[in-house]
PDB file of C-alpha atoms in Angstrom:
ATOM      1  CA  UNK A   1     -11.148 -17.385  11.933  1.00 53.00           C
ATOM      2  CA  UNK A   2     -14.226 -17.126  10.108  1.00 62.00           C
ATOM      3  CA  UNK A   3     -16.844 -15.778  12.110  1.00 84.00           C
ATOM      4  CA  UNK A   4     -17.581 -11.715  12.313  1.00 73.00           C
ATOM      5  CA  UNK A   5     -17.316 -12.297  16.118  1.00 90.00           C
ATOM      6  CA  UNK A   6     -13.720 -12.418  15.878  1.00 94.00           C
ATOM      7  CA  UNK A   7     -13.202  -8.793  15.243  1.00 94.00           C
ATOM      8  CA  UNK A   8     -15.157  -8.431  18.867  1.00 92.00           C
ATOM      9  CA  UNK A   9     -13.225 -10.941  20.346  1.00 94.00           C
ATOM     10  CA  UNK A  10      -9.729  -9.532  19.263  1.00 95.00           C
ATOM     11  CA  UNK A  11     -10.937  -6.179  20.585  1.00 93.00           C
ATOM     12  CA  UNK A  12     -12.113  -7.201  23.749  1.00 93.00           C
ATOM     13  CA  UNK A  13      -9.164  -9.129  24.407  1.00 95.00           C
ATOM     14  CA  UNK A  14      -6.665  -6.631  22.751  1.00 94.00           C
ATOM     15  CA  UNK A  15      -4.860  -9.198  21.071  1.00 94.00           C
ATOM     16  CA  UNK A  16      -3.795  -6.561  17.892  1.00 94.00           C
ATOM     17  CA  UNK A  17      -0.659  -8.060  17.741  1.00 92.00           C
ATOM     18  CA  UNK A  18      -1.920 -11.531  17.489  1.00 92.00           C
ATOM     19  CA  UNK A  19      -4.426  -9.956  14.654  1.00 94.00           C
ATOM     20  CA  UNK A  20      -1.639  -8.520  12.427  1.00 93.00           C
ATOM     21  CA  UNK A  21      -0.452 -12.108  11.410  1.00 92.00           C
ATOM     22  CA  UNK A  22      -4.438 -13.112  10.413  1.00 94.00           C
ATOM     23  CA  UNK A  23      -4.266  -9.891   8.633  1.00 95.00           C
ATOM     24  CA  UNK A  24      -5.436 -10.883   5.098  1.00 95.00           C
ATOM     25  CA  UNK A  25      -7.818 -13.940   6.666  1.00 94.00           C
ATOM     26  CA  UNK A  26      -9.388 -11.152   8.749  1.00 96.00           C
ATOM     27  CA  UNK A  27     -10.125  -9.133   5.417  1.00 96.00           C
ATOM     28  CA  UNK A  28     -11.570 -12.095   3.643  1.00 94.00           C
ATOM     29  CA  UNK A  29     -14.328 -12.219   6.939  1.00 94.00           C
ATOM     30  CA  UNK A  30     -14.888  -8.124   6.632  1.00 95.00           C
ATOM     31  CA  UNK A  31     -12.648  -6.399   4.728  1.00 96.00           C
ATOM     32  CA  UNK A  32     -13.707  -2.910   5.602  1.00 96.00           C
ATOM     33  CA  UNK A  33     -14.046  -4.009   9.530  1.00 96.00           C
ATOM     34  CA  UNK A  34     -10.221  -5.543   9.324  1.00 97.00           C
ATOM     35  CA  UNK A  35      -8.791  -2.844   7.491  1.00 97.00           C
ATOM     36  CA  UNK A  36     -10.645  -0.265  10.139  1.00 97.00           C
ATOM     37  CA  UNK A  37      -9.566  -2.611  12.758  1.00 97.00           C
ATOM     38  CA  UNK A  38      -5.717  -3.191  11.599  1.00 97.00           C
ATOM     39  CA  UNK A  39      -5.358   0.470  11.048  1.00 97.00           C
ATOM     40  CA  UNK A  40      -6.700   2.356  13.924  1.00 97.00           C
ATOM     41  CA  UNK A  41      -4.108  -0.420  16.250  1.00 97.00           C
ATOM     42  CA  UNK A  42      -1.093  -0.148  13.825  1.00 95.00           C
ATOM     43  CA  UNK A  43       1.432   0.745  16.664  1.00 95.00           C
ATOM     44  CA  UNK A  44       0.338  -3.218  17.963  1.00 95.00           C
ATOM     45  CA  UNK A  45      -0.651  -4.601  14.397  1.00 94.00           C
ATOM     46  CA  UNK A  46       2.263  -4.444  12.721  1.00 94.00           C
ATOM     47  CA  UNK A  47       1.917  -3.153   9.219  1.00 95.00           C
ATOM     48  CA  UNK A  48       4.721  -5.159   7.832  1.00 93.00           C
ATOM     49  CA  UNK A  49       3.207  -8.511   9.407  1.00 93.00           C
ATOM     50  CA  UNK A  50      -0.472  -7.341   7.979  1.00 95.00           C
ATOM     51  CA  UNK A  51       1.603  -7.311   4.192  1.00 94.00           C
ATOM     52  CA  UNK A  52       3.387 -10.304   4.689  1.00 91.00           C
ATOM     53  CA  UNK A  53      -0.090 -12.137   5.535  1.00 93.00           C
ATOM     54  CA  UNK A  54      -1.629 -11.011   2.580  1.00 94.00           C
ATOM     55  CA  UNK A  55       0.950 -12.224   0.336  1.00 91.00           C
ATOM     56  CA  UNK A  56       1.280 -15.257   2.267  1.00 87.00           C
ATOM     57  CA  UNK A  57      -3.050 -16.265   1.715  1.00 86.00           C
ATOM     58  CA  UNK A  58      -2.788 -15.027  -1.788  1.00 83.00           C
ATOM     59  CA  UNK A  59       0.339 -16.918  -2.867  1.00 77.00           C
ATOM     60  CA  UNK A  60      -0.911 -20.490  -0.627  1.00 75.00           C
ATOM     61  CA  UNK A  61       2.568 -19.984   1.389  1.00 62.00           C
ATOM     62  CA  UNK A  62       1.769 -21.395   4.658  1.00 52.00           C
ATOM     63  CA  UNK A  63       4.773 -20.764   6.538  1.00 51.00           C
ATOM     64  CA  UNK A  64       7.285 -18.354   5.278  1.00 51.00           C
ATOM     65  CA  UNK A  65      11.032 -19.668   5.463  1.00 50.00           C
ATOM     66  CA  UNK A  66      12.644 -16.048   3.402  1.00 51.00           C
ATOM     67  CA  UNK A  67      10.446 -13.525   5.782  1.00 53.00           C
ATOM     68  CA  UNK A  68      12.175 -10.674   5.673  1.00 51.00           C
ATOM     69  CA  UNK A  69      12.673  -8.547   8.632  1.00 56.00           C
ATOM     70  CA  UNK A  70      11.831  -5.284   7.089  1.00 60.00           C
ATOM     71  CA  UNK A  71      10.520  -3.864   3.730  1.00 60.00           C
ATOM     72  CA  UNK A  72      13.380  -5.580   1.297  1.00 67.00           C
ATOM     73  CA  UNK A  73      13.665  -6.670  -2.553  1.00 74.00           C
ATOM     74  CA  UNK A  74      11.735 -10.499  -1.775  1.00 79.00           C
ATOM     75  CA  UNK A  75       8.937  -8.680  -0.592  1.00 80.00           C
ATOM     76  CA  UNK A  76       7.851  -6.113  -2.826  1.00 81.00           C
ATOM     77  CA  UNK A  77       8.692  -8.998  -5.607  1.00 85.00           C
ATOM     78  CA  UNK A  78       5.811 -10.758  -3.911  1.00 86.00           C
ATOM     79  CA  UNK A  79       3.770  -7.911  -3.567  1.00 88.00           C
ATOM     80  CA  UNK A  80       4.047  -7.539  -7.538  1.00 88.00           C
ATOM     81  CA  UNK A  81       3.090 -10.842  -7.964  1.00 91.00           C
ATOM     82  CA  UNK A  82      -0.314 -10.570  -5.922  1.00 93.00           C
ATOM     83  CA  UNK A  83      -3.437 -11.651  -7.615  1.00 93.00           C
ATOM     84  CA  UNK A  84      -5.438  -7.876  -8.484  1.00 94.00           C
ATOM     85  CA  UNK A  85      -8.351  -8.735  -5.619  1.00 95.00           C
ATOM     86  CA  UNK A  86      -5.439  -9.372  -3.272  1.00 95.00           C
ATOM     87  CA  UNK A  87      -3.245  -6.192  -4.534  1.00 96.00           C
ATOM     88  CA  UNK A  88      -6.286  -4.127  -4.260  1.00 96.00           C
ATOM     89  CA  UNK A  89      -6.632  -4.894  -0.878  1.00 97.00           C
ATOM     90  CA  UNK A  90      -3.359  -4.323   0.165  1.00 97.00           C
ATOM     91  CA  UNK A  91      -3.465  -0.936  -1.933  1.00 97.00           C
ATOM     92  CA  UNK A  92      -7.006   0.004   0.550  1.00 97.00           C
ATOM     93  CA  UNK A  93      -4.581  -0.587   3.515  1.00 97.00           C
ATOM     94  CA  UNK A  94      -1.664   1.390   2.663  1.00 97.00           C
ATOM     95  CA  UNK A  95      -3.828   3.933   1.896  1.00 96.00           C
ATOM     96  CA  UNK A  96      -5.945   4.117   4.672  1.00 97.00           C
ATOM     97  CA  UNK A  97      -2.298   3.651   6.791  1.00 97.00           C
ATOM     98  CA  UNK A  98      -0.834   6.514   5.020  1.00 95.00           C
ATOM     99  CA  UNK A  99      -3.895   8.812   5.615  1.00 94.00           C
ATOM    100  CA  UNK A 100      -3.898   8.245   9.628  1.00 95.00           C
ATOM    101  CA  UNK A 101      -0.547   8.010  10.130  1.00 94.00           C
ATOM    102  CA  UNK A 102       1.401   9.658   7.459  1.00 92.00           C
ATOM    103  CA  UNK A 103       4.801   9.217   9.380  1.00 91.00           C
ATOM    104  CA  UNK A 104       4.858   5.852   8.418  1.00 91.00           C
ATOM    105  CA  UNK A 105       6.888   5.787   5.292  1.00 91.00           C
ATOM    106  CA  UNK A 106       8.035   2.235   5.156  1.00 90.00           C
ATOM    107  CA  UNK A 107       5.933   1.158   1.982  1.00 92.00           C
ATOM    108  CA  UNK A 108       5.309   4.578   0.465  1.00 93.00           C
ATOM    109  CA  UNK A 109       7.241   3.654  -3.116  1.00 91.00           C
ATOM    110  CA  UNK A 110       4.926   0.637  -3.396  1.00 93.00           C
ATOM    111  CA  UNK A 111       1.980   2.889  -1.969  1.00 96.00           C
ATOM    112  CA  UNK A 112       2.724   5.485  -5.039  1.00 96.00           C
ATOM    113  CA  UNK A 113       2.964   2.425  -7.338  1.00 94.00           C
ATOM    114  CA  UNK A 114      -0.227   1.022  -6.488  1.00 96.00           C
ATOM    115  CA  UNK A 115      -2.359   4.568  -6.397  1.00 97.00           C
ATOM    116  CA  UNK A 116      -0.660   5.159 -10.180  1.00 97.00           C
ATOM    117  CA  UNK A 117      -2.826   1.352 -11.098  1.00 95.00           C
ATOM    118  CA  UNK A 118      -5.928   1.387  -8.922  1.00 97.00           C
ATOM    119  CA  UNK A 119      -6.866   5.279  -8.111  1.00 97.00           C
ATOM    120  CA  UNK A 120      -4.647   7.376 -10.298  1.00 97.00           C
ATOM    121  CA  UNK A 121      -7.209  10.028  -9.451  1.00 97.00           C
ATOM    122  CA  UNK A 122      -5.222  10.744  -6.376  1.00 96.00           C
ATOM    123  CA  UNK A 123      -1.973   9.765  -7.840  1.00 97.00           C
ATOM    124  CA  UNK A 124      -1.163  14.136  -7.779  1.00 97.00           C
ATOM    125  CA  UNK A 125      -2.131  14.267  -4.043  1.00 96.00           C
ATOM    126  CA  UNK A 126      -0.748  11.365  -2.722  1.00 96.00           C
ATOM    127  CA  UNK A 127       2.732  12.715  -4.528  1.00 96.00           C
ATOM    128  CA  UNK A 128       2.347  16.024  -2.922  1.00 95.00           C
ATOM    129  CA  UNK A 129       1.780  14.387   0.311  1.00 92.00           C
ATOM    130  CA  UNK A 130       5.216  12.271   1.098  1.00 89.00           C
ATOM    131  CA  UNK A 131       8.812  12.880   0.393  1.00 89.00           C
ATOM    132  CA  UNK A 132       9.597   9.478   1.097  1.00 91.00           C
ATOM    133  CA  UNK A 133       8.602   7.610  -2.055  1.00 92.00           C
ATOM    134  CA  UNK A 134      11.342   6.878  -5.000  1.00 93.00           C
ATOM    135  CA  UNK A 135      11.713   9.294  -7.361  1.00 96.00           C
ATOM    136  CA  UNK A 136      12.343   6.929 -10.200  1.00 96.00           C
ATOM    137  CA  UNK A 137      10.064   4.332  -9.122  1.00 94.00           C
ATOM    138  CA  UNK A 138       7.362   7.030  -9.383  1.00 96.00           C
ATOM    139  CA  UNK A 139       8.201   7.814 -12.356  1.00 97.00           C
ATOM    140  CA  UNK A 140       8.477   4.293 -13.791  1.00 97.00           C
ATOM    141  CA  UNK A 141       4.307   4.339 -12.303  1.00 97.00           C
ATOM    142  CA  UNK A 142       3.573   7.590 -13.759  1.00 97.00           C
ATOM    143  CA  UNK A 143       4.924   6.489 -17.370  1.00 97.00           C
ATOM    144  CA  UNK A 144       3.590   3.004 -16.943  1.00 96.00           C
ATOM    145  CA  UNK A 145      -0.242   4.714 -16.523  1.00 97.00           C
ATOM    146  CA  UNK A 146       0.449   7.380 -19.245  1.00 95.00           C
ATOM    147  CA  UNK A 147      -0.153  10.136 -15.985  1.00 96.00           C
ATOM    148  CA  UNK A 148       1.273  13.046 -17.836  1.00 95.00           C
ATOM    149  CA  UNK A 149       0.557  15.804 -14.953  1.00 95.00           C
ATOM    150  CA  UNK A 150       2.193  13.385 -12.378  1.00 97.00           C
ATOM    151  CA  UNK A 151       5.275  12.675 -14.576  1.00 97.00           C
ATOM    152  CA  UNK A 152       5.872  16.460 -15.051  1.00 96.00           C
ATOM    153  CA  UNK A 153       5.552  16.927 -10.881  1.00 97.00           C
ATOM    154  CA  UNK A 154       7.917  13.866 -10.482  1.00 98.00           C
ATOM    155  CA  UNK A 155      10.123  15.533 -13.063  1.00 97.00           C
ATOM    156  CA  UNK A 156      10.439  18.730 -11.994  1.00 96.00           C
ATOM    157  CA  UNK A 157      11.313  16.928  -8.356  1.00 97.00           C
ATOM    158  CA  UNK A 158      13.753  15.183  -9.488  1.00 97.00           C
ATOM    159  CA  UNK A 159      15.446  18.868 -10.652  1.00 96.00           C
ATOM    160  CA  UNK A 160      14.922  17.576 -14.524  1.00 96.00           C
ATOM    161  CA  UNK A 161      13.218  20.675 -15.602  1.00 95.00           C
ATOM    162  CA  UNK A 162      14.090  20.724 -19.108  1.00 95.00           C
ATOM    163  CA  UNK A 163      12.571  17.098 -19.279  1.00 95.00           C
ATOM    164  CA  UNK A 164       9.417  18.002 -17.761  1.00 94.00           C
ATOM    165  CA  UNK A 165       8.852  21.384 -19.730  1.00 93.00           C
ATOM    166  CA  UNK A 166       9.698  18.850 -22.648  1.00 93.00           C
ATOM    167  CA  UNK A 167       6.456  16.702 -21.698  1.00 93.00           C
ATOM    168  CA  UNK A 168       4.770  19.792 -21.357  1.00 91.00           C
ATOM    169  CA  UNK A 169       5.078  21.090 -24.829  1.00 91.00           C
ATOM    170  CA  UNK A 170       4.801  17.551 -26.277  1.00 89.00           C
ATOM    171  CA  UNK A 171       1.727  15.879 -23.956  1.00 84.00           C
ATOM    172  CA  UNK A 172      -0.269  18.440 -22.876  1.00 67.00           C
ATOM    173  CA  UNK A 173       0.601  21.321 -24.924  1.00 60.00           C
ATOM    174  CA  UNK A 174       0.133  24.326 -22.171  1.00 53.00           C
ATOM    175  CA  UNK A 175       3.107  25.722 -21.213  1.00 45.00           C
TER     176      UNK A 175
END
């Protein structure tokens, strides 16, 4: 795995499913082409298996005894624990996942972490755009980045609207 004819090969030969476990060694060839690649096959790449690769190349774990079956408390530990080139690539992916198939809500808590760190620009759409996120861990994020705006939305979803007119008046002073 370490020639750009791979991508070619794993399309010509469909092997998506095959691809998902070389996730993160794909990304390290051509990250944009692997992310591109891993997202437009997600029903055969398996998004979990794409995560579990990158934390498996960035943390030097060559087979993975604890793999969990689903999205559970050892991995996002180990996603918290990535190294910020390897967390930044996993935060392009979930993105790019959430944007083309926004039904997928399996990893959208860590998704809103991440944004609130690398792109808190889009921290206020990406909240507006999924339900399926938790409330508290979003606000946790918000805090965490000093995202004022975001914390008042989060708030006022969370049906603490004395709280958020509180941070209003305080932060940002337009009420």
């Amino acid at each position: 795995l370490s020639d750009r004819d791979v991508f070619d090969y794993i399309t010509i030969h469909k092997q998506f499913c095959a691809a998902s476990a070389h996730g993160a060694a794909l990304m390290e060839i051509d990250e944009r082409r692997a992310i591109k690649m891993l997202i437009e096959h997600h029903d055969e790449a398996s998004p979990l298996e794409v995560i579990h690769s990158i934390c498996r190349l960035d943390q030097g774990v060559v087979r993975d005894e604890a793999q969990e079956e689903g999205f559970g408390p050892l991995l996002s530990r180990r996603i918290k624990q990535l190294s910020d080139t390897w967390a930044k690539r996993l935060y392009k992916y979930l993105e790019c996942l959430h944007r083309r198939d926004p039904s997928i809500t399996d990893f959208d808590t860590i998704l809103v972490e991440m944004c609130a760190s690398y792109e808190p620009d889009n921290m206020m759409n990406l909240l507006q755009s999924s339900n399926s996120f938790s409330l508290d861990e979003a606000l946790h994020a918000c805090v965490k980045n000093n995202l004022v705006k975001e914390q008042v939305f989060v708030l006022g979803r969370m049906g603490s609207n004395i709280d958020a007119l509180h941070l209003i008046v305080e932060n940002i002073g337009d009420v």
